[in-house]
Short mmCIF file of C-alpha atoms and ligand atoms in Angstrom, two decimals:
data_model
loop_
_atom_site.label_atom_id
_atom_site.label_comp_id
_atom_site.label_asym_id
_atom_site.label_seq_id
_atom_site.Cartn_x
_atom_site.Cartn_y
_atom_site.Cartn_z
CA UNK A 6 19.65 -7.89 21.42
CA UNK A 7 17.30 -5.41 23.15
CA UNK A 8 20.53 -3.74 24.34
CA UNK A 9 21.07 -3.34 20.76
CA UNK A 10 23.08 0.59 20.74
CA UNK A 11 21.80 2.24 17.46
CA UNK A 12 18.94 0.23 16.13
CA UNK A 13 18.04 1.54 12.77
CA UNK A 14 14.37 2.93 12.90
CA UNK A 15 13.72 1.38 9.44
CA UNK A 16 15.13 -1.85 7.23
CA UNK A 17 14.51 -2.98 4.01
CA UNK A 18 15.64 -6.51 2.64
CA UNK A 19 16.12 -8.19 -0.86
CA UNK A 20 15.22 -11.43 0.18
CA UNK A 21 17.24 -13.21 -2.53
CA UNK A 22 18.31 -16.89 -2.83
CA UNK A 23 15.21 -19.27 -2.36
CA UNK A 24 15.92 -20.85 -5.75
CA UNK A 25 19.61 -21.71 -4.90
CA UNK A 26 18.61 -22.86 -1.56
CA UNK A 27 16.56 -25.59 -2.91
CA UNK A 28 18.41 -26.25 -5.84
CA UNK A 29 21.38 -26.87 -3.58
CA UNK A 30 19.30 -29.15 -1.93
CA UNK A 31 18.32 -31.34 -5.30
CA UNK A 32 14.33 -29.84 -4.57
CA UNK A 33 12.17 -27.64 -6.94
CA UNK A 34 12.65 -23.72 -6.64
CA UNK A 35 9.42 -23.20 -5.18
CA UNK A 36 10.19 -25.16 -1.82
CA UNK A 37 13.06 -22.60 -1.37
CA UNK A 38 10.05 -19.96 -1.65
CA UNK A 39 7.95 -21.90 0.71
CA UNK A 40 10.59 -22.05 2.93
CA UNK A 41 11.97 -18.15 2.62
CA UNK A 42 7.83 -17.42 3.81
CA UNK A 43 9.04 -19.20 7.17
CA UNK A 44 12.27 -16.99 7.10
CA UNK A 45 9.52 -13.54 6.61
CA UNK A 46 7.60 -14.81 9.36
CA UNK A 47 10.67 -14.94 11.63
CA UNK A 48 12.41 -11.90 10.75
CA UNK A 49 9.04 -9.64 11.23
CA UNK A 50 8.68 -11.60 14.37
CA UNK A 51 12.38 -10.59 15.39
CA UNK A 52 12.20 -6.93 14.13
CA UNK A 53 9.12 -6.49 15.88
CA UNK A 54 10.44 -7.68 19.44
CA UNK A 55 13.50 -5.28 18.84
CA UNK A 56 11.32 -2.35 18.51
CA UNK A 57 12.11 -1.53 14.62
CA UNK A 58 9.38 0.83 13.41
CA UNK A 59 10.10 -0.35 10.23
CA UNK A 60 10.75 -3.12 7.81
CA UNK A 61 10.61 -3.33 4.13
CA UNK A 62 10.58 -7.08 2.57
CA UNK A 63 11.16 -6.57 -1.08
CA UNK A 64 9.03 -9.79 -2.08
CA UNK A 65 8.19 -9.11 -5.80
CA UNK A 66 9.58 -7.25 -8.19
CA UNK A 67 8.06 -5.71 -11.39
CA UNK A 68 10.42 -7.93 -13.60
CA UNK A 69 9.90 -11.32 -11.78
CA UNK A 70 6.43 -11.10 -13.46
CA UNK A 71 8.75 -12.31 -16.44
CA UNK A 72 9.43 -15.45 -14.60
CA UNK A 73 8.48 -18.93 -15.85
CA UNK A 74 4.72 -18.69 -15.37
CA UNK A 75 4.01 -21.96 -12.89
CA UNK A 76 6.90 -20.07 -10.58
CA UNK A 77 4.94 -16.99 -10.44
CA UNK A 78 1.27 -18.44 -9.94
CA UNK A 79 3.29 -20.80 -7.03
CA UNK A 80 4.51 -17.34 -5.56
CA UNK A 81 1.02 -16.16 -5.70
CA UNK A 82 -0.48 -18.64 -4.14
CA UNK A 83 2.25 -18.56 -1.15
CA UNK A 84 1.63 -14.67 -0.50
CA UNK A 85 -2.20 -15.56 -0.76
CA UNK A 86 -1.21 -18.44 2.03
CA UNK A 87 1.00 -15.96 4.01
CA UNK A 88 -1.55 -12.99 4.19
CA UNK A 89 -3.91 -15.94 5.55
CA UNK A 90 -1.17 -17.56 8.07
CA UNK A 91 -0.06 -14.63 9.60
CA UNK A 92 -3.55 -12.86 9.76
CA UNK A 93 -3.81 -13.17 13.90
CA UNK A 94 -0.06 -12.42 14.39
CA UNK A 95 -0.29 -9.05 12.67
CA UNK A 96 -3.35 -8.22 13.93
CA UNK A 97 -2.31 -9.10 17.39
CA UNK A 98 1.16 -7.76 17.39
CA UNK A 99 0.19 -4.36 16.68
CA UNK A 100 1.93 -4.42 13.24
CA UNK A 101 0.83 -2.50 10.47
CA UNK A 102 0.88 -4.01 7.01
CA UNK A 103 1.33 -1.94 3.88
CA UNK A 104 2.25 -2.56 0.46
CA UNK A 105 3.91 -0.86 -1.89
CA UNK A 106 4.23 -1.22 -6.04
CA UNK A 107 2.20 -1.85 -8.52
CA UNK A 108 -0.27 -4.08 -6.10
CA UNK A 109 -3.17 -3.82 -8.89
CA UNK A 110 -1.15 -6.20 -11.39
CA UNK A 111 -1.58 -8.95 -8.28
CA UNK A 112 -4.62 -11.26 -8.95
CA UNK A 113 -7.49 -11.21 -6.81
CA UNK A 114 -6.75 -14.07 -4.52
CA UNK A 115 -3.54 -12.47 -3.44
CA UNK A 116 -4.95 -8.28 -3.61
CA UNK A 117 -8.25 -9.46 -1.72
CA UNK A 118 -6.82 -10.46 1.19
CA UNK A 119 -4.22 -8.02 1.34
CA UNK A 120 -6.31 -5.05 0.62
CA UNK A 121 -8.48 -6.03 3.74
CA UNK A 122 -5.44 -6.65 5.81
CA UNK A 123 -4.11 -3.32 5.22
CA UNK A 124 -7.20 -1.94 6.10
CA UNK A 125 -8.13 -3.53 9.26
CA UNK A 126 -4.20 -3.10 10.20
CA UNK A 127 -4.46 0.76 9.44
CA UNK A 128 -4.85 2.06 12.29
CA UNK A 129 -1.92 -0.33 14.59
CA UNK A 130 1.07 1.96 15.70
CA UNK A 131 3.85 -0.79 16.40
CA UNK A 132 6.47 -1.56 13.45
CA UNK A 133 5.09 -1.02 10.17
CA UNK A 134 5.86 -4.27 7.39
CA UNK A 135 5.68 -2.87 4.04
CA UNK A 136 5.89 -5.68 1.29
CA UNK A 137 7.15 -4.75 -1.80
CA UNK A 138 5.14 -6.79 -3.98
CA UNK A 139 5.12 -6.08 -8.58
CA UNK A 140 7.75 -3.20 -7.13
CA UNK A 141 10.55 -1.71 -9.31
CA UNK A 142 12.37 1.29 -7.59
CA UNK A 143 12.44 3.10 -10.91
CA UNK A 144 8.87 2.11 -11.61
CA UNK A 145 8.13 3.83 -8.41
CA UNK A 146 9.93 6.76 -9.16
CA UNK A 147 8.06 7.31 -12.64
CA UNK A 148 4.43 6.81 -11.30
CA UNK A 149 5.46 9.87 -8.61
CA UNK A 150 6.73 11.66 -11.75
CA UNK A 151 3.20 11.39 -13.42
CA UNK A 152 1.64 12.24 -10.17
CA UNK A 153 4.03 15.20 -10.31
CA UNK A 154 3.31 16.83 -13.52
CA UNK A 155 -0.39 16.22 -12.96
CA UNK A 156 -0.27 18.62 -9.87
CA UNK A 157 1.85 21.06 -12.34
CA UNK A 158 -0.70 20.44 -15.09
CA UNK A 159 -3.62 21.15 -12.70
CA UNK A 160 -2.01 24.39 -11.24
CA UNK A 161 -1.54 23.25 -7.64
CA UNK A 162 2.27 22.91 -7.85
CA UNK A 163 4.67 25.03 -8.77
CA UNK A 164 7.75 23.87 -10.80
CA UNK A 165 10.35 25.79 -8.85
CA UNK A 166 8.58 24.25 -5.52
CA UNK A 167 9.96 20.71 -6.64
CA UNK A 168 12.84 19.97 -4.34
CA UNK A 169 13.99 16.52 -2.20
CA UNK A 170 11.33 16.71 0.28
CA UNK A 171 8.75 17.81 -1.85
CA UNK A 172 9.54 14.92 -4.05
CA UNK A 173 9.69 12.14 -1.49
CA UNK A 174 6.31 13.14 -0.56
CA UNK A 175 4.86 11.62 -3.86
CA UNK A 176 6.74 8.33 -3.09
CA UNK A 177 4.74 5.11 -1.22
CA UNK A 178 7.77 5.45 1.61
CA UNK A 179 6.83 8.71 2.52
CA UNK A 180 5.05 7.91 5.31
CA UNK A 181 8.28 5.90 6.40
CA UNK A 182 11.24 6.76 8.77
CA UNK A 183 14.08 7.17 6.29
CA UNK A 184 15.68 4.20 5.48
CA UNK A 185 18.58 3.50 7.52
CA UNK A 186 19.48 -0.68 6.64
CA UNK A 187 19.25 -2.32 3.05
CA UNK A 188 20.30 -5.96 3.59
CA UNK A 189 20.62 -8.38 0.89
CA UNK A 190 20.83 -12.25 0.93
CA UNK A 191 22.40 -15.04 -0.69
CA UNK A 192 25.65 -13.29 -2.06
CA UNK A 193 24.67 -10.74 -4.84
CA UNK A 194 25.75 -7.74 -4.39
CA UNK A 195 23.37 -5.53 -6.30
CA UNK A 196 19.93 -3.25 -5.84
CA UNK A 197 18.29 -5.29 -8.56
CA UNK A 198 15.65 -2.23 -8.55
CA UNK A 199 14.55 -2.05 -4.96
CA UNK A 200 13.97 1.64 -3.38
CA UNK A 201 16.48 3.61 -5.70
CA UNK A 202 15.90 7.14 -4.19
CA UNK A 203 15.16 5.73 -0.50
CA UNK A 204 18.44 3.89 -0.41
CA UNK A 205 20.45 7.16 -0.60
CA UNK A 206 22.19 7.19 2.70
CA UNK A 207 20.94 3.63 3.59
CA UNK A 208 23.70 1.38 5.19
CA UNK A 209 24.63 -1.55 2.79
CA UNK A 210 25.03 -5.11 4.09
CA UNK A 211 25.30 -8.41 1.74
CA UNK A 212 25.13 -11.50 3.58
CA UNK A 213 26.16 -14.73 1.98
CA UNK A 214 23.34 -16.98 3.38
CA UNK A 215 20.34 -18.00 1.10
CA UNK A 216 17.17 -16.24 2.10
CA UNK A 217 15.39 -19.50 3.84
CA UNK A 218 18.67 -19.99 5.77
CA UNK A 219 18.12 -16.10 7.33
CA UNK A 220 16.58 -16.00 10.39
CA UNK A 221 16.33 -14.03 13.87
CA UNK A 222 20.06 -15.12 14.67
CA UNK A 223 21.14 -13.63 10.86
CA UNK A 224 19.33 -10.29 11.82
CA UNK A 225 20.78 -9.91 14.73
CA UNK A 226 24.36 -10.14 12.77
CA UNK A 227 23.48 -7.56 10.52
CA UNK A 228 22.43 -5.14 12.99
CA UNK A 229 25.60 -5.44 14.62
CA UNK A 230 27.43 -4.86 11.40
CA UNK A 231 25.20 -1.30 11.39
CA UNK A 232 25.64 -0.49 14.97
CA UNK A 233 29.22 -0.58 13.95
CA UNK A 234 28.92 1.46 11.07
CA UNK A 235 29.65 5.40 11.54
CA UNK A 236 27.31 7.01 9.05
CA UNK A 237 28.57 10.61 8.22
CA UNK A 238 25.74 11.66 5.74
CA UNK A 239 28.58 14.14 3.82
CA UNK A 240 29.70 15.45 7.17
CA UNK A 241 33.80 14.38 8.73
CA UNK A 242 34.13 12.14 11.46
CA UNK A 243 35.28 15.50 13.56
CA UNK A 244 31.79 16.82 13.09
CA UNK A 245 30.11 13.61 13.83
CA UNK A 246 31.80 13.28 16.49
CA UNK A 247 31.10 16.58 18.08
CA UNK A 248 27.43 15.97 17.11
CA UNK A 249 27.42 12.38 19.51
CA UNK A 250 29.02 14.64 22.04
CA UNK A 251 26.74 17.49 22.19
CA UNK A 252 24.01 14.14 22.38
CA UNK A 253 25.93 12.87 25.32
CA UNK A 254 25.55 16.43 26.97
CA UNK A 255 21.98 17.01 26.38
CA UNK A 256 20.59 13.60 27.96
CA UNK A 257 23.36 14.42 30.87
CA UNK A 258 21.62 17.80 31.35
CA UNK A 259 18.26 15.79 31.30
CA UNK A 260 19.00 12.88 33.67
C1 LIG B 320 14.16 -14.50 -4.16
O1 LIG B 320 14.74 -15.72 -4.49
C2 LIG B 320 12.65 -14.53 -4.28
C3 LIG B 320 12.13 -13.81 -5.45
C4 LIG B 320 12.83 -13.08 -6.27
C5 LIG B 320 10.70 -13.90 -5.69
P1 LIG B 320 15.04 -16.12 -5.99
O2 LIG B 320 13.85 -16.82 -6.54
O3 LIG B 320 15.50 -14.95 -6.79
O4 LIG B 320 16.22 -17.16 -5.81
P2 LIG B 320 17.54 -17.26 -6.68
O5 LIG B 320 18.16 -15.90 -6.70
O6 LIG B 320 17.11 -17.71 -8.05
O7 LIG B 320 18.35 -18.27 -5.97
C1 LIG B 321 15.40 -9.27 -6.46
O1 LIG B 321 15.84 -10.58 -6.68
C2 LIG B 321 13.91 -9.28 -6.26
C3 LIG B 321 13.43 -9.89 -5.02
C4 LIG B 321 14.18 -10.35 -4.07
C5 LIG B 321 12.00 -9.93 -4.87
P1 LIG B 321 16.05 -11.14 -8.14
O2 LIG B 321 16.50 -12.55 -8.00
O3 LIG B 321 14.82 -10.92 -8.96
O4 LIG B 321 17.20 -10.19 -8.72
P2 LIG B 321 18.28 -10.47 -9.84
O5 LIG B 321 17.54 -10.98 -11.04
O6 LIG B 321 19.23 -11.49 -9.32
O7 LIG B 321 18.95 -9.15 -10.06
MG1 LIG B 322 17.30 -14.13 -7.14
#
């Protein structure tokens, strides 16, 4: 697919569906969740090849913590085994690993390892992974708010300076392209709290597959559904199309 049109620049997923999968399959949840790690490891692999500069796994969110607790220590331990596993194929691929939410909730076996991978990944300028791990979109969006009125408090913002961009700044995506792909799995067709404010103009796609059954073939799929997509960002199609014309003429003028 490295002919692929308009590849987004960044793509988040709700990687939803790992209990069904093995439930379908008469097996316990968590072998659904051992098997959506093998579905991560082939999607970053896939996105990375295509030349994405960015994807977003939403792999925790702040209300799973309310999950059965054996569940959420087996997640633990699988993210602790993943950050392990796929050490050498970050580090070698150029891939930058990030994390955003509330990663200080995470116990030490699992913020250890990622902590250190972040940091010795810091500095890599191929596709940035960002996991979304104890992560709640509006979660997100208070802790900037707090951040906010600090800098108010402290004199060193101005209320009437507070617009969009100013605002996104205080966000952990800021440092992100804008996102440009929200995929979910396995059916649902809801945000279930992931990226609220970064999903504004994001493309939408809901797949029916399970999570562990969405792989480099699946990906592909959906960014064919996007390249098809014309995204008009409050503008008419006569505009947008004048816009991919004017495009056209420039890179003529170039060539
Ligand atoms: C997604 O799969 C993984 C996490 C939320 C951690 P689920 O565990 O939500 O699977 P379903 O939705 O119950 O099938
Ligand atoms: C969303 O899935 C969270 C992740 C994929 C990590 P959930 O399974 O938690 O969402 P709901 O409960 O179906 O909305
Ligand atoms: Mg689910």
């Amino acid at each position: 697919m490295s002919d692929q049109p308009r590849l987004p620049r960044h793509v988040g997923i709700i990687m939803d569906g790992n209990g069904r999968w093995a439930q379908l399959r008469g097996l316990p949840r968590i072998e659904g969740h051992r098997e959506g790690a093998q579905s991560v490891r082939d999607v970053t692999r896939a996105a990375r090849r295509l030349g994405l500069e960015a994807l977003t796994l939403y792999a925790f969110s702040s209300q799973n913590w309310a999950r059965p607790a054996d569940e959420v220590r087996a997640l633990m331990q699988l993210l602790c085994d993943y950050l392990r596993d796929e050490h050498d194929e970050i580090m070698d691929n150029q891939i930058r690993l990030d994390a955003i939410g509330d990663v200080e909730r995470l116990p030490p076996h699992v913020r250890d390892p990622l902590d250190a991978l972040r940091a010795e990944s810091a500095h890599h300028t191929g596709m940035t992974l960002t996991l979304a791990l104890s992560y709640g979109g509006r979660e997100s969006i208070a802790r900037a708010i707090r951040a906010v009125a600090a800098d108010v408090a402290a004199g060193t913002l101005a209320p009437d300076d507070i617009d969009v961009d100013r605002f996104g700044a205080y966000l952990p995506t800021t440092r992100l392209p804008p996102l440009d792909l929200l995929v979910r799995t396995s059916g649902e067709q809801r945000i279930s709290n992931f990226m609220l404010w970064e999903l504004a103009y994001a493309e939408l796609v809901f797949v029916d597959v399970m999570w562990p059954d969405f792989r480099k073939d699946q990906l592909h799929e959906v960014l064919d559904q996007y390249a098809a997509r014309e995204r008009r960002f409050g503008l008419t199609s006569g505009q947008i199309a004048a816009r991919a014309e004017l495009t056209a003429d420039d890179s003529d003028v170039e060539t």
